[in-house]
Short mmCIF file of C-alpha atoms and ligand atoms in Angstrom, two decimals:
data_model
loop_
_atom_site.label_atom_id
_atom_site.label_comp_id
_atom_site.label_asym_id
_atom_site.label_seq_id
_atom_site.Cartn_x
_atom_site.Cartn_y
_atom_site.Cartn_z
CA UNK A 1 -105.27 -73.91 -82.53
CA UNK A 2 -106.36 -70.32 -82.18
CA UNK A 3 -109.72 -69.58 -83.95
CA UNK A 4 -109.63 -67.32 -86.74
CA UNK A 5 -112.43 -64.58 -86.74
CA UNK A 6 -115.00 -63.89 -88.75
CA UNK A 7 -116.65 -67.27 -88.39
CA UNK A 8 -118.63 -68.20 -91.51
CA UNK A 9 -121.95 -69.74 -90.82
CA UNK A 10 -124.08 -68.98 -93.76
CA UNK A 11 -123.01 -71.59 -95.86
CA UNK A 12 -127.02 -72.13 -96.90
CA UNK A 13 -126.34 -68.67 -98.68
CA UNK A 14 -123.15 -69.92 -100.50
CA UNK A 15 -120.18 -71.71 -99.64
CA UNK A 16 -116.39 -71.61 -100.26
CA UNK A 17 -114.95 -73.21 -103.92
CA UNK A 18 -113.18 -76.56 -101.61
CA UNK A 19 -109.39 -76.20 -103.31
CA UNK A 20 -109.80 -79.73 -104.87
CA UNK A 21 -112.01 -78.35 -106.68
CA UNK A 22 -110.52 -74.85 -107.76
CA UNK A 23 -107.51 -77.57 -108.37
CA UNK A 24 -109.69 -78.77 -111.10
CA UNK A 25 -111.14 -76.20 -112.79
CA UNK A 26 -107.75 -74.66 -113.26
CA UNK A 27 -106.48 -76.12 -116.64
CA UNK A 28 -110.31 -75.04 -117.65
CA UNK A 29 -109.48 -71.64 -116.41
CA UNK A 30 -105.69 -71.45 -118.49
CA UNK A 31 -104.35 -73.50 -121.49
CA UNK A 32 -107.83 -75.46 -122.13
CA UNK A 33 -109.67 -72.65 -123.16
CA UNK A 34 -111.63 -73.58 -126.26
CA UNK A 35 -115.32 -73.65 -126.82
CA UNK A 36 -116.83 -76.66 -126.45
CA UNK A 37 -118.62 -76.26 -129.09
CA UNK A 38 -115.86 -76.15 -131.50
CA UNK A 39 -116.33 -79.44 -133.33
CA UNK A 40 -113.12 -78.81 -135.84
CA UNK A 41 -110.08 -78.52 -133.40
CA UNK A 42 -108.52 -80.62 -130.19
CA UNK A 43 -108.96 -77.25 -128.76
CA UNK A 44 -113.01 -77.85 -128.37
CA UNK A 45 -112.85 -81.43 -128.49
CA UNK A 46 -110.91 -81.41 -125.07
CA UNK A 47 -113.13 -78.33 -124.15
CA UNK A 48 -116.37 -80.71 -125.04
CA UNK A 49 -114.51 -83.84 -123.32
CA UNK A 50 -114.17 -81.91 -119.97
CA UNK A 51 -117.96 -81.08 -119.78
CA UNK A 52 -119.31 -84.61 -120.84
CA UNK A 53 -116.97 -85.72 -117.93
CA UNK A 54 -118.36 -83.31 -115.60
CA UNK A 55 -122.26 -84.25 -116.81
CA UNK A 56 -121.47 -88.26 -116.04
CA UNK A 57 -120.34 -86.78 -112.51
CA UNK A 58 -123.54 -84.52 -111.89
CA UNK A 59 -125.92 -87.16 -112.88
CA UNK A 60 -124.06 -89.79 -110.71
CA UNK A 61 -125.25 -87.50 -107.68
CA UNK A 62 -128.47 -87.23 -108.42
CA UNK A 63 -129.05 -90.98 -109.79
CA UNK A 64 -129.74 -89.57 -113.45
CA UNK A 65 -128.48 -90.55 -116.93
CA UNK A 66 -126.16 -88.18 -117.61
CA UNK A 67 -127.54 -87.41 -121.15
CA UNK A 68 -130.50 -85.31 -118.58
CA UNK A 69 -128.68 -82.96 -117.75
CA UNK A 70 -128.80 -79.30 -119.25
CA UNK A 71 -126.09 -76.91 -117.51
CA UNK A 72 -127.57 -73.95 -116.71
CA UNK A 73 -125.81 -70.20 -115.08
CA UNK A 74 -127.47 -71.71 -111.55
CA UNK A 75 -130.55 -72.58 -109.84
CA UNK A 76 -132.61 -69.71 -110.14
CA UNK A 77 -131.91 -70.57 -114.15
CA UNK A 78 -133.21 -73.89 -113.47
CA UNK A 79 -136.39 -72.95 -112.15
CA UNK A 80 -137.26 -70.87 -114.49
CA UNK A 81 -136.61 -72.65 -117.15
CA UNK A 82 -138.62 -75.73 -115.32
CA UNK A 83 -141.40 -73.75 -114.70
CA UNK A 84 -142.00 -71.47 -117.60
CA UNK A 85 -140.82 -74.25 -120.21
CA UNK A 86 -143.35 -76.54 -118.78
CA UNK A 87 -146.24 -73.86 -119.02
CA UNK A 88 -145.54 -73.23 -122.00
CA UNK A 89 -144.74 -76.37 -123.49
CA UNK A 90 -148.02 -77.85 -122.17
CA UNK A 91 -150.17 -74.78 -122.47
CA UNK A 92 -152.66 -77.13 -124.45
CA UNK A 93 -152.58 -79.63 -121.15
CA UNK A 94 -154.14 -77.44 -118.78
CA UNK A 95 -152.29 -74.09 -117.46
CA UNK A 96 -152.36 -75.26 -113.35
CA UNK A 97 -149.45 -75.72 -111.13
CA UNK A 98 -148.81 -76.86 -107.66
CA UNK A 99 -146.33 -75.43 -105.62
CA UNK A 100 -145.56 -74.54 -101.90
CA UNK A 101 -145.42 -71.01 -99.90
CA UNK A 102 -142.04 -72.08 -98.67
CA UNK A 103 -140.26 -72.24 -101.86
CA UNK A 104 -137.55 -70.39 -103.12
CA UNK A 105 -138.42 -66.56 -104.40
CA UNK A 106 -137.11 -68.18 -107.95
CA UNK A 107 -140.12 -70.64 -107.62
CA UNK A 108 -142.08 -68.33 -106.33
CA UNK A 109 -141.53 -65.05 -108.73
CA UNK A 110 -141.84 -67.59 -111.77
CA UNK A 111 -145.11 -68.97 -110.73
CA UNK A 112 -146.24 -65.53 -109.59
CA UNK A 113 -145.41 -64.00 -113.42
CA UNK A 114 -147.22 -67.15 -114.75
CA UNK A 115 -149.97 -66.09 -112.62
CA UNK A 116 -150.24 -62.93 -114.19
CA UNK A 117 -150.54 -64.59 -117.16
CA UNK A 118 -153.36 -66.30 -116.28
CA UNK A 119 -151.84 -69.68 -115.06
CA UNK A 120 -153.72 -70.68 -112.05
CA UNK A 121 -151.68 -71.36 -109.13
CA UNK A 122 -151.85 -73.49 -105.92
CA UNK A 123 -149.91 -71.82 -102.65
CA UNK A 124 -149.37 -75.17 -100.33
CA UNK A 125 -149.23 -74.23 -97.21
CA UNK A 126 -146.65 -76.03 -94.41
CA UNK A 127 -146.95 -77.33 -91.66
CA UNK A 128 -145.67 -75.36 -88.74
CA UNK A 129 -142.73 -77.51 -88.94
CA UNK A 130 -142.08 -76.26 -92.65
CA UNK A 131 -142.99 -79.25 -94.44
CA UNK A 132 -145.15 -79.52 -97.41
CA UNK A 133 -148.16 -82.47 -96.83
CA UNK A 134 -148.33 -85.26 -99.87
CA UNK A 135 -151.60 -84.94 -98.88
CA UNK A 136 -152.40 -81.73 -99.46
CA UNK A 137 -150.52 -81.74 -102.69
CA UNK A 138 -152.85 -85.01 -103.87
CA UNK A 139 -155.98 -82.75 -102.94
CA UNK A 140 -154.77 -80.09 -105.28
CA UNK A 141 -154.94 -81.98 -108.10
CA UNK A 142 -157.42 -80.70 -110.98
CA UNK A 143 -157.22 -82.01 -114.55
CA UNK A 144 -155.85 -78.95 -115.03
CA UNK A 145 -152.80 -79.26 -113.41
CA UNK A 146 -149.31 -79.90 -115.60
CA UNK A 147 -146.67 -79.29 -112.74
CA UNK A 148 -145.95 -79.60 -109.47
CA UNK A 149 -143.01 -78.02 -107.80
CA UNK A 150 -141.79 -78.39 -104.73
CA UNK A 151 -138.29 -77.98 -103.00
CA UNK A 152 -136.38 -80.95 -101.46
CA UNK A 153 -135.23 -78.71 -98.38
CA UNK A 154 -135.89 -75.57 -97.34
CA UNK A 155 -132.91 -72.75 -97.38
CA UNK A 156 -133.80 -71.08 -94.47
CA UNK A 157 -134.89 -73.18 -91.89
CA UNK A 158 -133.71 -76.73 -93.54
CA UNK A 159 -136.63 -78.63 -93.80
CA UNK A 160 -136.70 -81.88 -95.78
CA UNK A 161 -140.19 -82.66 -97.66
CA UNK A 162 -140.91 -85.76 -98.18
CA UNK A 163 -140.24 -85.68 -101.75
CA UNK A 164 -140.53 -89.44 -102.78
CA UNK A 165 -144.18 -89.28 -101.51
CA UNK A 166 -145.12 -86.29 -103.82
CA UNK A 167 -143.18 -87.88 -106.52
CA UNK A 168 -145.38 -90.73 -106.09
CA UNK A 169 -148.39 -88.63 -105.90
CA UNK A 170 -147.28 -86.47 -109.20
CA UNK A 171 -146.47 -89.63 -110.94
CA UNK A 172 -149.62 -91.49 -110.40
CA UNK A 173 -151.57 -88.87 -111.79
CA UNK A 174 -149.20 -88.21 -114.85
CA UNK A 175 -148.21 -84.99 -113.61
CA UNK A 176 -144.66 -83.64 -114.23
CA UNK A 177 -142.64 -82.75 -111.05
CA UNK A 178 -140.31 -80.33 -110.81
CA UNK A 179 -138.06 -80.57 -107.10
CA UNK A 180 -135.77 -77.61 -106.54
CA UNK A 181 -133.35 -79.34 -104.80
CA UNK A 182 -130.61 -77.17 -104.29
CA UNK A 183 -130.35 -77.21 -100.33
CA UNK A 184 -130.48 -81.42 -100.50
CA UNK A 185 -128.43 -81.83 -103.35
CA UNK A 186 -124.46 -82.72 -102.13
CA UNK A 187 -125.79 -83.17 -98.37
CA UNK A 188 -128.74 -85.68 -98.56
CA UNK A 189 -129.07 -88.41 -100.91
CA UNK A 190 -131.21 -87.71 -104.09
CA UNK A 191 -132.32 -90.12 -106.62
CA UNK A 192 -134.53 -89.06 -109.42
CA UNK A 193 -136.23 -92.55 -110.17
CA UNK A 194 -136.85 -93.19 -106.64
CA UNK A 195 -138.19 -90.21 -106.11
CA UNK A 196 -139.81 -89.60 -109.29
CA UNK A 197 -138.78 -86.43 -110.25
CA UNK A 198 -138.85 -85.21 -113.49
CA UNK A 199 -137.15 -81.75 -113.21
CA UNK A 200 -134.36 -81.13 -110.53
CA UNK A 201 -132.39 -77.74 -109.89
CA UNK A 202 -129.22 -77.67 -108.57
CA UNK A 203 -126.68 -75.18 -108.03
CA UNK A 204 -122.77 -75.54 -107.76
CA UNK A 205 -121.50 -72.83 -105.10
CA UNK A 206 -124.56 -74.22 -102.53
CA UNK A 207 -121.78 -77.07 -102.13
CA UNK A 208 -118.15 -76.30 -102.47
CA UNK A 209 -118.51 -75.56 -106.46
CA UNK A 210 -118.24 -72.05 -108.00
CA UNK A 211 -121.15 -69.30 -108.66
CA UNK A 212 -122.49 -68.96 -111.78
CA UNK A 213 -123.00 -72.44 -112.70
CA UNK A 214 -125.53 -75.08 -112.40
CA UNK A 215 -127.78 -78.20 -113.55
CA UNK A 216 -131.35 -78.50 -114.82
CA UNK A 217 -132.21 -82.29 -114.79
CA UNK A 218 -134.86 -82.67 -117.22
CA UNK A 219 -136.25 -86.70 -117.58
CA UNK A 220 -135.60 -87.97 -121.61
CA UNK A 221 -138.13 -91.50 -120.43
CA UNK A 222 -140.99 -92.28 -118.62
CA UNK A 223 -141.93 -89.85 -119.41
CA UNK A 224 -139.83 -87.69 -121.61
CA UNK A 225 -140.08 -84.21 -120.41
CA UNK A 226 -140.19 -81.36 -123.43
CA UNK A 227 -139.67 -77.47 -122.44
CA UNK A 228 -139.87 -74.40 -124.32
CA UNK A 229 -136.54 -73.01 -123.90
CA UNK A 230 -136.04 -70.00 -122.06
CA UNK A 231 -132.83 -68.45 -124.30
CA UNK A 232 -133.13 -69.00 -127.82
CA UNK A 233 -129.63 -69.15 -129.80
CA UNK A 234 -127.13 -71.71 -131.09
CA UNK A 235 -129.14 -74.80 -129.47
CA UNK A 236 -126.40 -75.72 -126.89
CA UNK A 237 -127.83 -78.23 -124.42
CA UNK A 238 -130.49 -80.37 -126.30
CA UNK A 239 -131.64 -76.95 -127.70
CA UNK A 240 -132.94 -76.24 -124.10
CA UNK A 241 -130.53 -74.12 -122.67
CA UNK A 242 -128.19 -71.96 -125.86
CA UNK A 243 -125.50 -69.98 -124.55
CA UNK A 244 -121.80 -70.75 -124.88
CA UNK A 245 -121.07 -73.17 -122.20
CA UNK A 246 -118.98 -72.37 -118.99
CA UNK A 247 -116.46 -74.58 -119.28
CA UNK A 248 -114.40 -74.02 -115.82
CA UNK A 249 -116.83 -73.47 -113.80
CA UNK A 250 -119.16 -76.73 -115.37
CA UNK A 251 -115.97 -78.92 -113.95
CA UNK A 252 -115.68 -77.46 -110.98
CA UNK A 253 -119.47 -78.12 -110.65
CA UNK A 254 -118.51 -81.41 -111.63
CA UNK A 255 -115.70 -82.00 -109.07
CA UNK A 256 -118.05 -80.87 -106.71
CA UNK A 257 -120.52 -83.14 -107.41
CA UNK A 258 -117.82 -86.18 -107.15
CA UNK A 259 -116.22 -85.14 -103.75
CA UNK A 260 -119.83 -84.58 -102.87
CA UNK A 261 -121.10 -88.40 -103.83
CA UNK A 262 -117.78 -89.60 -101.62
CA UNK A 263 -117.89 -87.48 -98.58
CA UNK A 264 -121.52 -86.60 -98.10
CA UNK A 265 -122.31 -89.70 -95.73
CA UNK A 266 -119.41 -88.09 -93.32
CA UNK A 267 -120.30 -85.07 -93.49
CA UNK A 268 -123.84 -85.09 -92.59
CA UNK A 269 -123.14 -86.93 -89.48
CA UNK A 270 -120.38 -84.96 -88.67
CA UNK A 271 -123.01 -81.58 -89.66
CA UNK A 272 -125.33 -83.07 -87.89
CA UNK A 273 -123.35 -83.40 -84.38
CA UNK A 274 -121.83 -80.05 -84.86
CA UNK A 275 -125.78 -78.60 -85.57
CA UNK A 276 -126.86 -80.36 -82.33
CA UNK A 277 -124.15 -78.85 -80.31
CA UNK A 278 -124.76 -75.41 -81.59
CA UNK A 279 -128.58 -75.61 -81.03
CA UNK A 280 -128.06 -77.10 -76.92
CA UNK A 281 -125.10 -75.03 -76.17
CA UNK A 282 -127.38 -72.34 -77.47
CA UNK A 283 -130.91 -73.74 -75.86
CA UNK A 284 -129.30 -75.03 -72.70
CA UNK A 285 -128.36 -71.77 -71.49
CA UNK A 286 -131.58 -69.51 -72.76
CA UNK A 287 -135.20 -69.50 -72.67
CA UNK A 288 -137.55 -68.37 -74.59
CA UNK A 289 -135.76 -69.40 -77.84
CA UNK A 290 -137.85 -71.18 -80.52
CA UNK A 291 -136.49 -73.82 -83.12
CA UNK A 292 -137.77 -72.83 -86.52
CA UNK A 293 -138.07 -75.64 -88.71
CA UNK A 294 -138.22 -79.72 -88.36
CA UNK A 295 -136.61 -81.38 -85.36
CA UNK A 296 -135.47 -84.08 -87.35
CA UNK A 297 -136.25 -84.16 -91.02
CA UNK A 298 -133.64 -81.17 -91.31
CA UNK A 299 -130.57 -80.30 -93.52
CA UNK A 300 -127.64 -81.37 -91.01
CA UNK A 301 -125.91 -78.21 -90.92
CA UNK A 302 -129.12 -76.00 -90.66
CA UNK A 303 -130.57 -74.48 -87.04
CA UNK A 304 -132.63 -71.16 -87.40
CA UNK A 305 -133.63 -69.93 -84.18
CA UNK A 306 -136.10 -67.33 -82.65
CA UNK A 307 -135.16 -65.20 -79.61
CA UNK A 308 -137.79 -63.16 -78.02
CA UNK A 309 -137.66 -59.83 -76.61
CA UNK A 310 -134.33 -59.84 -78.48
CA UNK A 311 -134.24 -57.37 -81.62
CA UNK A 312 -132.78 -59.53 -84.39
CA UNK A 313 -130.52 -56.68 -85.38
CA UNK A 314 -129.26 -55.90 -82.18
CA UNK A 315 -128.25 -59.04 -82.00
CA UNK A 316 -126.57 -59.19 -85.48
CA UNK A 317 -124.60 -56.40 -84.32
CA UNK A 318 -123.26 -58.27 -80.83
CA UNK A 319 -122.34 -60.64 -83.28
CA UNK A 320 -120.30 -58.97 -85.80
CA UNK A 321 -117.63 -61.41 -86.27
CA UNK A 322 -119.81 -64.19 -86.89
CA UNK A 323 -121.48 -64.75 -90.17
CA UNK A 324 -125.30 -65.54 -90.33
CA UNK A 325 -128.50 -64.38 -91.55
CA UNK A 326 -131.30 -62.83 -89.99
CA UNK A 327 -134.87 -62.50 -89.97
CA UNK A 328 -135.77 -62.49 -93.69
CA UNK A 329 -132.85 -64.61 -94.87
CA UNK A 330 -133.35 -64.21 -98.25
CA UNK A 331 -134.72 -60.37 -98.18
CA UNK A 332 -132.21 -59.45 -95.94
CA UNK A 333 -132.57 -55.76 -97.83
CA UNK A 334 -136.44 -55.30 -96.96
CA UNK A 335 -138.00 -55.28 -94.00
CA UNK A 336 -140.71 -57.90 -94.93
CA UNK A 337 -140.48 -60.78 -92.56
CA UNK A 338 -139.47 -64.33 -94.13
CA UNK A 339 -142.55 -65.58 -95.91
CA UNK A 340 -140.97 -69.04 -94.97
CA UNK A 341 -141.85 -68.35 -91.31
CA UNK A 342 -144.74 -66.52 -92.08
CA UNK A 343 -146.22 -69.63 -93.79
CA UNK A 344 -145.34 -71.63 -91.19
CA UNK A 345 -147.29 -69.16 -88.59
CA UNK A 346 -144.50 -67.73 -86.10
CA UNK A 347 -145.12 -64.96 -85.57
CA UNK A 348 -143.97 -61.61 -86.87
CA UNK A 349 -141.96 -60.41 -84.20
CA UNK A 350 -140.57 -63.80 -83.68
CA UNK A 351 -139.53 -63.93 -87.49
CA UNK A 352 -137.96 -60.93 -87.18
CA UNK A 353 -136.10 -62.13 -84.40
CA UNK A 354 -134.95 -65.08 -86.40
CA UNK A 355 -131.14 -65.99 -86.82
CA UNK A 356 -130.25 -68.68 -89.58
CA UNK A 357 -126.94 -70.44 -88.67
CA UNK A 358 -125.50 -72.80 -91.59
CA UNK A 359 -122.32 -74.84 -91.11
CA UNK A 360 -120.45 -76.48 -93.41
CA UNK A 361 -117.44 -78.47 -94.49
CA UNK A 362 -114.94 -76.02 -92.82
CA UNK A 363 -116.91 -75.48 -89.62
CA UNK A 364 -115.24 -76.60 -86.70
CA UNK A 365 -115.85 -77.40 -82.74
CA UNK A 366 -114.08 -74.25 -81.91
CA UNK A 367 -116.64 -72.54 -83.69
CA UNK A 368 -119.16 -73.99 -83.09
CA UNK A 369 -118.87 -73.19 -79.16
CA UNK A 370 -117.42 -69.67 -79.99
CA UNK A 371 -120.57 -69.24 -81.83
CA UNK A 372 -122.83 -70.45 -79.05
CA UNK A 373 -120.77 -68.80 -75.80
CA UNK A 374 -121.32 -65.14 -78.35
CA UNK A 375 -125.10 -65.77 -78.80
CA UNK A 376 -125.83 -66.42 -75.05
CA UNK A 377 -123.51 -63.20 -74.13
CA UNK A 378 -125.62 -60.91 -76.80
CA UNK A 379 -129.47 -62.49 -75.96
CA UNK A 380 -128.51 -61.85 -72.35
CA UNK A 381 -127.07 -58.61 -72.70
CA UNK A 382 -129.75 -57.22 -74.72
CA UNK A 383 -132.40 -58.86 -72.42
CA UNK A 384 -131.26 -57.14 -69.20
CA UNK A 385 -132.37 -53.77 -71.78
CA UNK A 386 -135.83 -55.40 -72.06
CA UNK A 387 -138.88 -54.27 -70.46
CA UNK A 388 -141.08 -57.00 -71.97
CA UNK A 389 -138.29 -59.70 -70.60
CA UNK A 390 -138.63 -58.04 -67.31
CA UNK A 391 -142.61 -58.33 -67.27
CA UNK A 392 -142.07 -62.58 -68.84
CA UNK A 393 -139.51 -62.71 -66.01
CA UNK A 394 -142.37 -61.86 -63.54
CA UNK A 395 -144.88 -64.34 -65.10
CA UNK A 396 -146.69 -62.02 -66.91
CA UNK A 397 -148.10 -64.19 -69.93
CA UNK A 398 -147.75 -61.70 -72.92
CA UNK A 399 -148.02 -64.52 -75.81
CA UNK A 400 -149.50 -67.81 -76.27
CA UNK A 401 -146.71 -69.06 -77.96
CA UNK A 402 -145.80 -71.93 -77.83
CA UNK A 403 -142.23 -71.91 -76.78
CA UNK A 404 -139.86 -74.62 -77.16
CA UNK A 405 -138.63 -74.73 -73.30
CA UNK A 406 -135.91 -77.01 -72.29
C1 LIG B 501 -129.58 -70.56 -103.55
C2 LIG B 501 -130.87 -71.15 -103.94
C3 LIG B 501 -131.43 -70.90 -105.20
C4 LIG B 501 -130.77 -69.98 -106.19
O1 LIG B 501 -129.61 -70.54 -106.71
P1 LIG B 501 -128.58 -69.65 -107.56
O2 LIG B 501 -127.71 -70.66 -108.19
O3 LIG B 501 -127.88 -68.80 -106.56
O4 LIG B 501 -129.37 -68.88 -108.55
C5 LIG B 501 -132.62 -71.50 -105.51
N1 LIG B 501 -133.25 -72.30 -104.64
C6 LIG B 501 -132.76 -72.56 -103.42
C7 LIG B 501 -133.51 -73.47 -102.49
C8 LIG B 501 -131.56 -71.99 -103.03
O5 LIG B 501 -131.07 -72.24 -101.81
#
């Protein structure tokens, strides 16, 4: 089989609508086009009948009762509404919140405008490995505090937290949690009772479903959760979430969710061999490259590595017909380093030197070892242009980093 260039490996960005499920949002998309909020025709009814369908299939995922879940435009939607509809619901409660420096800038930018309006707000910071402490969450803890949010895994270098110890943690002190879980959800099992978490955001097109759709989970007992809604209007969605509902694109988020619960196991582990192929074929034949994120507790398809004395853009551009992100994943526009590496304390030039590979369903072997036979050409060509390689090469110790040699 020849391989077909580009390669896409920045499925931790978004990934491909999988054709079962394009397969069924089509009626959705044609001849079943009524509101589902039309109680007075079959046209809504079947409209309404789709989406209840798709909310069983969604809350099956996550271990929820389906009656949770609020459909929402995506996950940055989620978070918001989790965050600012919990300060503001329990403004009365106390006006602190708990939540980590490697989050997601839609955790982060809500908490940050809730700051400026004088919400009090805890930064955890990781450990180098990226992940959040229970510990250190437990020791934030004031009477004060209403939520705590904190991501299941992290999009850019694809660390897993432990999130049923914080759920503990949050639960023992009768403090809602909110987990923005949508790097884990679809690729690592999640189970809101087990992990006791009382808000969850998850977002179709992060696995196989379309853009512009998502899920709030919001917990109805022990305990119920209330939230000031964040778009006032007809009261769609338990009067949480108004807005006409997206009909197609709420299946396909559905059908995602159910190919999802039935292939996940499979995938990981083959993700996971795929990952671990990438990262030696990649490590094997280079030094000086750093693993960013956990060895282990890490999202199957995810490896984001550093390579020094390499330019990250340089690189990018040896690279051109394979698809990843660099540096500041998420900011690839500014020329801010990654505040997920910065909070995990590599170092600047290192972060900018950063290269995010994420595989997915589609990825292949082939690719995989294209991928890695390209990365080893590029770091190698652009070395031999290095002076500071040169002076490494001679033993000259310019950094104390501490370099993950083979
Ligand atoms: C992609 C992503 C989001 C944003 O989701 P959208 O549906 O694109 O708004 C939020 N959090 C994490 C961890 C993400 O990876």
């Amino acid at each position: 089989m020849t391989l077909k260039l580009p390669i896409y490996m920045d499925h931790n960005a978004t990934t491909p609508i999988d054709s079962r499920v394009l397969e069924a949002m089509m009626p959705d998309l044609t001849d079943k086009f009524g509101n589902a909020a039309s109680r007075s025709h079959s046209f809504g009814h079947a409209a309404e009948a789709a989406v209840e369908e798709s909310r069983e299939k969604v809350a099956k995922l996550i271990g929820a009762e389906a009656k949770a879940i609020v459909f929402t435009s995506g996950a940055t939607e989620g978070d918001n509404l989790a965050i600012k509809g919990v300060a503001e619901m329990y403004a009365d409660k106390g006006n602190h919140i708990i939540t980590s420096m490697t989050e997601h800038k839609a955790v982060i930018d809500s908490c940050k405008k809730l700051q400026h309006h004088g919400c009090d707000v805890t930064w955890i910071k990781p450990d180098q490995f990226g992940r959040v402490s229970p510990d250190d969450v437990a020791n934030a803890i004031t009477d004060k505090t209403i939520l705590i949010s904190i991501m299941a895994a992290n999009n850019e270098v694809g660390t897993i937290n432990p999130i049923a110890e914080i759920g503990a943690i949050a639960r023992k002190h009768n403090v809602l949690f909110h987990c923005d879980a949508t790097q884990a959800v679809g690729k690592v099992p999640i189970d809101v009772d087990a992990m006791s978490i009382d808000l969850l955001s998850l977002s179709a097109h992060k696995f196989y479903g379309p853009k512009g759709v998502g899920a709030l989970y919001v917990r109805r007992r022990g305990p119920r959760v209330r939230l000031t809604s964040q778009m006032d209007g007809g009261g769609h969605e338990r009067g949480m979430r108004s807005g006409t509902l997206n009909v197609p694109g709420i299946v396909g988020l559905g059908a995602a969710a159910e190919l999802a619960s039935a292939e996940m196991t499979c995938e990981a582990s083959r993700l996971t061999a795929l990952r671990d192929r990438l990262q030696s074929g990649i490590m094997d034949k280079l030094d000086h490259v750093k693993l960013n994120g956990h060895p282990t507790e890490r999202l199957a398809g995810t490896v984001n590595l550093s390579f020094a004395y390499v330019e990250g853009e340089s690189m990018m551009m040896k690279m051109k017909n394979i698809a990843v992100s660099s540096g500041s994943a998420c900011t690839s526009a500014s020329l801010e380093p990654s505040h997920v590496l910065a909070s995990m304390d590599v170092p600047d030039e290192l972060a900018h030197n950063s290269i995010r590979f994420s595989l997915g369903r589609s990825t292949t072997e082939e690719e995989v070892d294209y991928a890695a036979e390209k990365v080893v050409t590029a770091v190698n060509e652009l070395r031999q242009l290095s002076p500071l390689y040169e002076m490494a090469q001679e033993g000259v110790d310019i950094s104390k980093m501490d370099w993950n040699n083979k």
